[in-house]
PDB file of C-alpha atoms in Angstrom:
ATOM      1  CA  MET A 758      76.611  33.776  38.965  1.00  0.00           C
ATOM      2  CA  ASN A 759      77.366  30.295  40.224  1.00  0.00           C
ATOM      3  CA  LYS A 760      74.994  30.936  43.010  1.00  0.00           C
ATOM      4  CA  LYS A 761      72.206  30.673  40.202  1.00  0.00           C
ATOM      5  CA  LEU A 762      73.670  27.093  39.489  1.00  0.00           C
ATOM      6  CA  ALA A 763      73.636  26.187  42.963  1.00  0.00           C
ATOM      7  CA  ALA A 764      69.761  27.184  43.091  1.00  0.00           C
ATOM      8  CA  ALA A 765      69.333  25.160  40.015  1.00  0.00           C
ATOM      9  CA  LEU A 766      70.845  22.193  41.536  1.00  0.00           C
ATOM     10  CA  SER A 767      69.294  22.515  44.986  1.00  0.00           C
ATOM     11  CA  GLY A 768      66.586  20.528  43.614  1.00  0.00           C
ATOM     12  CA  GLY A 769      69.084  18.020  42.485  1.00  0.00           C
ATOM     13  CA  ALA A 770      68.127  15.000  44.785  1.00  0.00           C
ATOM     14  CA  VAL A 771      69.461  11.609  43.899  1.00  0.00           C
ATOM     15  CA  LEU A 772      67.561   9.093  42.263  1.00  0.00           C
ATOM     16  CA  THR A 773      67.117   6.519  44.802  1.00  0.00           C
ATOM     17  CA  LEU A 774      65.491   3.219  44.328  1.00  0.00           C
ATOM     18  CA  ALA A 775      62.823   1.942  47.049  1.00  0.00           C
ATOM     19  CA  LEU A 776      63.213   4.580  49.802  1.00  0.00           C
ATOM     20  CA  THR A 777      60.003   3.366  51.621  1.00  0.00           C
ATOM     21  CA  GLY A 778      58.029   0.385  52.676  1.00  0.00           C
ATOM     22  CA  CYS A 779      58.859  -2.892  53.758  1.00  0.00           C
ATOM     23  CA  SER A 780      58.169  -6.460  52.305  1.00  0.00           C
ATOM     24  CA  GLY A 781      56.080  -8.485  54.543  1.00  0.00           C
ATOM     25  CA  ASP A 782      54.977 -11.308  52.093  1.00  0.00           C
ATOM     26  CA  GLU A 783      56.760 -14.353  50.521  1.00  0.00           C
ATOM     27  CA  GLY A 784      56.837 -12.290  47.439  1.00  0.00           C
ATOM     28  CA  ASN A 785      57.966 -13.419  44.016  1.00  0.00           C
ATOM     29  CA  LYS A 786      61.232 -15.345  43.906  1.00  0.00           C
ATOM     30  CA  GLU A 787      62.176 -14.249  40.244  1.00  0.00           C
ATOM     31  CA  LEU A 788      61.186 -10.340  41.125  1.00  0.00           C
ATOM     32  CA  ASP A 789      63.181 -10.819  44.271  1.00  0.00           C
ATOM     33  CA  ALA A 790      66.104 -11.909  42.105  1.00  0.00           C
ATOM     34  CA  TRP A 791      65.658  -8.908  39.840  1.00  0.00           C
ATOM     35  CA  ALA A 792      65.407  -6.516  42.762  1.00  0.00           C
ATOM     36  CA  LYS A 793      68.882  -7.894  44.135  1.00  0.00           C
ATOM     37  CA  LYS A 794      70.534  -7.173  40.768  1.00  0.00           C
ATOM     38  CA  VAL A 795      69.171  -3.641  40.680  1.00  0.00           C
ATOM     39  CA  CYS A 796      69.840  -3.254  44.325  1.00  0.00           C
ATOM     40  CA  ASP A 797      73.415  -4.311  44.940  1.00  0.00           C
ATOM     41  CA  ALA A 798      75.096  -1.525  42.997  1.00  0.00           C
ATOM     42  CA  VAL A 799      72.664   1.184  44.172  1.00  0.00           C
ATOM     43  CA  PRO A 800      74.538   2.407  47.121  1.00  0.00           C
ATOM     44  CA  ALA A 801      77.969   3.012  45.130  1.00  0.00           C
ATOM     45  CA  GLN A 802      76.009   4.589  42.374  1.00  0.00           C
ATOM     46  CA  ASN A 803      73.915   6.954  44.819  1.00  0.00           C
ATOM     47  CA  ALA A 804      77.360   7.955  46.887  1.00  0.00           C
ATOM     48  CA  LYS A 805      78.904   9.366  43.673  1.00  0.00           C
ATOM     49  CA  ILE A 806      75.527  11.161  42.497  1.00  0.00           C
ATOM     50  CA  SER A 807      75.462  12.545  45.871  1.00  0.00           C
ATOM     51  CA  ALA A 808      79.067  13.569  46.237  1.00  0.00           C
ATOM     52  CA  ALA A 809      78.712  15.353  42.663  1.00  0.00           C
ATOM     53  CA  TYR A 810      76.029  17.735  43.707  1.00  0.00           C
ATOM     54  CA  VAL A 811      77.370  18.562  46.950  1.00  0.00           C
ATOM     55  CA  ALA A 812      80.417  19.401  45.250  1.00  0.00           C
ATOM     56  CA  ILE A 813      78.629  21.721  42.872  1.00  0.00           C
ATOM     57  CA  THR A 814      76.642  23.378  45.483  1.00  0.00           C
ATOM     58  CA  LYS A 815      79.976  23.794  47.579  1.00  0.00           C
ATOM     59  CA  ALA A 816      81.910  25.206  44.409  1.00  0.00           C
ATOM     60  CA  ALA A 817      79.086  27.739  43.891  1.00  0.00           C
ATOM     61  CA  LYS A 818      78.908  28.801  47.499  1.00  0.00           C
ATOM     62  CA  ASP A 819      82.694  29.290  47.764  1.00  0.00           C
ATOM     63  CA  THR A 820      83.500  32.904  47.085  1.00  0.00           C
ATOM     64  CA  LYS A 821      87.197  32.474  47.239  1.00  0.00           C
ATOM     65  CA  SER A 822      87.551  30.252  44.362  1.00  0.00           C
ATOM     66  CA  THR A 823      89.119  31.350  41.366  1.00  0.00           C
ATOM     67  CA  PRO A 824      87.300  30.772  38.062  1.00  0.00           C
ATOM     68  CA  LYS A 825      89.808  27.956  37.139  1.00  0.00           C
ATOM     69  CA  GLU A 826      89.029  26.173  40.489  1.00  0.00           C
ATOM     70  CA  LEU A 827      85.369  26.820  39.858  1.00  0.00           C
ATOM     71  CA  GLN A 828      85.666  25.406  36.563  1.00  0.00           C
ATOM     72  CA  GLN A 829      87.606  22.294  37.413  1.00  0.00           C
ATOM     73  CA  ALA A 830      84.992  21.583  40.418  1.00  0.00           C
ATOM     74  CA  ASP A 831      81.943  21.807  38.219  1.00  0.00           C
ATOM     75  CA  SER A 832      83.552  19.911  35.294  1.00  0.00           C
ATOM     76  CA  LYS A 833      84.151  16.819  37.744  1.00  0.00           C
ATOM     77  CA  ALA A 834      80.912  16.929  39.394  1.00  0.00           C
ATOM     78  CA  PHE A 835      79.090  17.035  35.849  1.00  0.00           C
ATOM     79  CA  GLN A 836      81.456  14.225  34.819  1.00  0.00           C
ATOM     80  CA  ASP A 837      80.425  12.327  37.863  1.00  0.00           C
ATOM     81  CA  LEU A 838      76.643  12.880  37.334  1.00  0.00           C
ATOM     82  CA  ALA A 839      77.031  11.723  33.678  1.00  0.00           C
ATOM     83  CA  ASP A 840      78.754   8.583  34.980  1.00  0.00           C
ATOM     84  CA  GLY A 841      76.532   7.811  37.943  1.00  0.00           C
ATOM     85  CA  TYR A 842      73.108   8.265  35.741  1.00  0.00           C
ATOM     86  CA  LYS A 843      74.738   6.065  32.825  1.00  0.00           C
ATOM     87  CA  ALA A 844      75.686   3.507  35.282  1.00  0.00           C
ATOM     88  CA  ARG A 845      72.051   3.430  36.776  1.00  0.00           C
ATOM     89  CA  ALA A 846      70.863   3.253  33.172  1.00  0.00           C
ATOM     90  CA  SER A 847      73.176   0.222  32.288  1.00  0.00           C
ATOM     91  CA  LEU A 848      72.230  -1.480  35.752  1.00  0.00           C
ATOM     92  CA  ILE A 849      68.338  -1.311  35.015  1.00  0.00           C
ATOM     93  CA  SER A 850      69.101  -2.266  31.488  1.00  0.00           C
ATOM     94  CA  SER A 851      71.264  -5.623  32.421  1.00  0.00           C
ATOM     95  CA  ALA A 852      68.755  -6.342  35.122  1.00  0.00           C
ATOM     96  CA  GLY A 853      65.991  -6.885  32.567  1.00  0.00           C
ATOM     97  CA  ALA A 854      62.383  -6.101  33.049  1.00  0.00           C
ATOM     98  CA  PRO A 855      60.969  -6.603  36.259  1.00  0.00           C
ATOM     99  CA  PRO A 856      59.236 -10.218  35.961  1.00  0.00           C
ATOM    100  CA  GLY A 857      55.310 -10.477  36.339  1.00  0.00           C
ATOM    101  CA  VAL A 858      54.993  -6.768  36.261  1.00  0.00           C
ATOM    102  CA  ASP A 859      52.341  -5.345  33.773  1.00  0.00           C
ATOM    103  CA  ASN A 860      53.875  -3.471  31.091  1.00  0.00           C
ATOM    104  CA  GLY A 861      57.105  -4.109  32.782  1.00  0.00           C
ATOM    105  CA  ALA A 862      59.504  -4.040  29.594  1.00  0.00           C
ATOM    106  CA  THR A 863      57.981  -0.654  28.605  1.00  0.00           C
ATOM    107  CA  ILE A 864      58.489   0.939  31.852  1.00  0.00           C
ATOM    108  CA  GLN A 865      61.807  -0.310  32.106  1.00  0.00           C
ATOM    109  CA  LYS A 866      62.558   0.802  28.557  1.00  0.00           C
ATOM    110  CA  ASP A 867      61.233   4.204  29.593  1.00  0.00           C
ATOM    111  CA  VAL A 868      63.703   4.421  32.625  1.00  0.00           C
ATOM    112  CA  ILE A 869      66.804   3.522  30.487  1.00  0.00           C
ATOM    113  CA  THR A 870      65.716   6.112  27.861  1.00  0.00           C
ATOM    114  CA  LYS A 871      65.493   8.957  30.537  1.00  0.00           C
ATOM    115  CA  LEU A 872      68.518   8.274  32.382  1.00  0.00           C
ATOM    116  CA  THR A 873      70.446   7.867  29.326  1.00  0.00           C
ATOM    117  CA  ALA A 874      69.411  11.423  28.166  1.00  0.00           C
ATOM    118  CA  LEU A 875      69.835  12.659  31.491  1.00  0.00           C
ATOM    119  CA  SER A 876      73.642  11.268  31.548  1.00  0.00           C
ATOM    120  CA  ALA A 877      74.133  12.808  28.171  1.00  0.00           C
ATOM    121  CA  ALA A 878      72.783  16.237  29.126  1.00  0.00           C
ATOM    122  CA  TYR A 879      75.252  16.336  32.096  1.00  0.00           C
ATOM    123  CA  ALA A 880      78.218  15.121  29.742  1.00  0.00           C
ATOM    124  CA  ASP A 881      77.146  18.192  27.608  1.00  0.00           C
ATOM    125  CA  LEU A 882      77.162  20.670  30.763  1.00  0.00           C
ATOM    126  CA  LYS A 883      80.832  19.456  31.274  1.00  0.00           C
ATOM    127  CA  LYS A 884      81.903  20.056  27.765  1.00  0.00           C
ATOM    128  CA  GLN A 885      80.043  23.728  28.263  1.00  0.00           C
ATOM    129  CA  VAL A 886      81.897  24.264  31.504  1.00  0.00           C
ATOM    130  CA  ASP A 887      85.269  22.820  29.979  1.00  0.00           C
ATOM    131  CA  GLY A 888      84.895  25.537  27.278  1.00  0.00           C
ATOM    132  CA  LEU A 889      84.442  28.710  29.514  1.00  0.00           C
ATOM    133  CA  ASP A 890      87.073  31.375  29.321  1.00  0.00           C
ATOM    134  CA  THR A 891      88.548  31.263  32.797  1.00  0.00           C
ATOM    135  CA  LYS A 892      91.054  34.158  32.113  1.00  0.00           C
ATOM    136  CA  ASP A 893      88.288  36.808  31.565  1.00  0.00           C
ATOM    137  CA  GLN A 894      86.105  37.405  34.601  1.00  0.00           C
ATOM    138  CA  GLY A 895      83.254  38.907  32.683  1.00  0.00           C
ATOM    139  CA  LYS A 896      83.130  36.095  30.114  1.00  0.00           C
ATOM    140  CA  PHE A 897      83.442  33.489  32.713  1.00  0.00           C
ATOM    141  CA  ALA A 898      80.478  34.865  34.584  1.00  0.00           C
ATOM    142  CA  SER A 899      78.399  35.442  31.434  1.00  0.00           C
ATOM    143  CA  GLY A 900      79.335  31.740  30.480  1.00  0.00           C
ATOM    144  CA  LEU A 901      78.189  30.398  34.005  1.00  0.00           C
ATOM    145  CA  LYS A 902      74.929  32.317  33.379  1.00  0.00           C
ATOM    146  CA  ASP A 903      74.291  30.076  30.171  1.00  0.00           C
ATOM    147  CA  VAL A 904      75.456  26.851  32.169  1.00  0.00           C
ATOM    148  CA  SER A 905      72.821  27.781  34.903  1.00  0.00           C
ATOM    149  CA  ALA A 906      69.998  28.215  32.210  1.00  0.00           C
ATOM    150  CA  GLU A 907      71.064  24.983  30.852  1.00  0.00           C
ATOM    151  CA  MET A 908      70.673  23.315  34.219  1.00  0.00           C
ATOM    152  CA  LYS A 909      67.134  24.461  34.658  1.00  0.00           C
ATOM    153  CA  GLN A 910      66.379  22.496  31.529  1.00  0.00           C
ATOM    154  CA  VAL A 911      68.278  19.394  32.862  1.00  0.00           C
ATOM    155  CA  GLU A 912      66.576  19.635  36.078  1.00  0.00           C
ATOM    156  CA  THR A 913      63.358  19.256  33.798  1.00  0.00           C
ATOM    157  CA  GLN A 914      64.810  15.937  32.617  1.00  0.00           C
ATOM    158  CA  ARG A 915      65.732  14.894  36.024  1.00  0.00           C
ATOM    159  CA  GLN A 916      62.250  14.984  37.402  1.00  0.00           C
ATOM    160  CA  SER A 917      61.245  13.134  34.162  1.00  0.00           C
ATOM    161  CA  ALA A 918      63.572  10.373  35.075  1.00  0.00           C
ATOM    162  CA  VAL A 919      62.528  10.492  38.795  1.00  0.00           C
ATOM    163  CA  LYS A 920      58.908   9.981  37.729  1.00  0.00           C
ATOM    164  CA  ALA A 921      59.886   7.128  35.396  1.00  0.00           C
ATOM    165  CA  LEU A 922      61.588   5.463  38.411  1.00  0.00           C
ATOM    166  CA  LYS A 923      58.978   5.878  40.562  1.00  0.00           C
ATOM    167  CA  LYS A 924      56.503   3.968  38.144  1.00  0.00           C
ATOM    168  CA  LEU A 925      59.244   1.196  37.813  1.00  0.00           C
ATOM    169  CA  GLU A 926      59.480   1.182  41.722  1.00  0.00           C
ATOM    170  CA  SER A 927      55.775   0.939  42.611  1.00  0.00           C
ATOM    171  CA  GLY A 928      53.460  -2.069  43.715  1.00  0.00           C
ATOM    172  CA  ASP A 929      55.052  -5.593  43.956  1.00  0.00           C
ATOM    173  CA  THR A 930      58.608  -4.263  42.252  1.00  0.00           C
ATOM    174  CA  LYS A 931      58.625  -1.665  45.280  1.00  0.00           C
ATOM    175  CA  LYS A 932      58.143  -4.326  47.990  1.00  0.00           C
ATOM    176  CA  ALA A 933      60.867  -6.473  46.273  1.00  0.00           C
ATOM    177  CA  LEU A 934      63.067  -3.689  45.992  1.00  0.00           C
ATOM    178  CA  THR A 935      62.698  -2.574  49.706  1.00  0.00           C
ATOM    179  CA  SER A 936      63.358  -5.890  51.071  1.00  0.00           C
ATOM    180  CA  GLN A 937      67.061  -5.813  49.350  1.00  0.00           C
ATOM    181  CA  GLU A 938      69.837  -4.750  51.760  1.00  0.00           C
ATOM    182  CA  GLY A 939      71.327  -2.631  49.175  1.00  0.00           C
ATOM    183  CA  CYS A 940      68.242  -0.359  48.595  1.00  0.00           C
ATOM    184  CA  LYS A 941      67.943  -0.089  52.370  1.00  0.00           C
ATOM    185  CA  GLN A 942      71.437   1.208  52.690  1.00  0.00           C
ATOM    186  CA  ALA A 943      70.713   3.632  49.946  1.00  0.00           C
ATOM    187  CA  ALA A 944      67.418   4.825  51.405  1.00  0.00           C
ATOM    188  CA  VAL A 945      69.310   5.353  54.906  1.00  0.00           C
ATOM    189  CA  ALA A 946      72.301   7.172  53.389  1.00  0.00           C
ATOM    190  CA  SER A 947      69.933   9.348  51.427  1.00  0.00           C
ATOM    191  CA  ALA A 948      67.881  10.196  54.339  1.00  0.00           C
ATOM    192  CA  SER A 949      71.059  11.184  56.479  1.00  0.00           C
ATOM    193  CA  ALA A 950      72.321  13.235  53.576  1.00  0.00           C
ATOM    194  CA  GLY A 951      68.883  15.028  53.686  1.00  0.00           C
ATOM    195  CA  THR A 952      68.132  13.959  49.971  1.00  0.00           C
ATOM    196  CA  ALA A 953      64.867  12.632  48.923  1.00  0.00           C
ATOM    197  CA  THR A 954      63.528  10.939  45.716  1.00  0.00           C
ATOM    198  CA  GLY A 955      61.780  13.780  43.826  1.00  0.00           C
TER     199      GLY A 955
END
């Protein structure tokens, strides 16, 4: 049953800020300062999120795992995802709206709302996994099926958060972000891990 969970997660690419492009102009110093705030923490956050997706996929493919081991692996991964997306929301919140960007505050608020909701959804999945009956194989398999169905809904939320992030990372904001070392590192790490923004 956990293979379905892996399938639901296979589209779970990391929300990476500023994967493409490069800054060729002088730019906006205030916007550059904002981008630095955002990008400095991105590599660590992305590493945590990427590792969690890898752990869930690996657990799903491991046919030798006991229900208890599977439960522990999934529970930790869901907690890491909840923490990772919450940290991303906090980071964008503390950075403030991108200066000089049309509707910057509205776009920023939308990203924070969607990342916070995504974090809460993963926290709920953790609770669901923690409540599975690992002593009864049949009940455990049935419970995993429910978790898998829930994961599909969470994936829709993740896509919505990616869309909001892409909106935040467009135009001048994208140029500012791609000139920052932290976002460059995240882009390289995501490329090597075989993940992408959407």
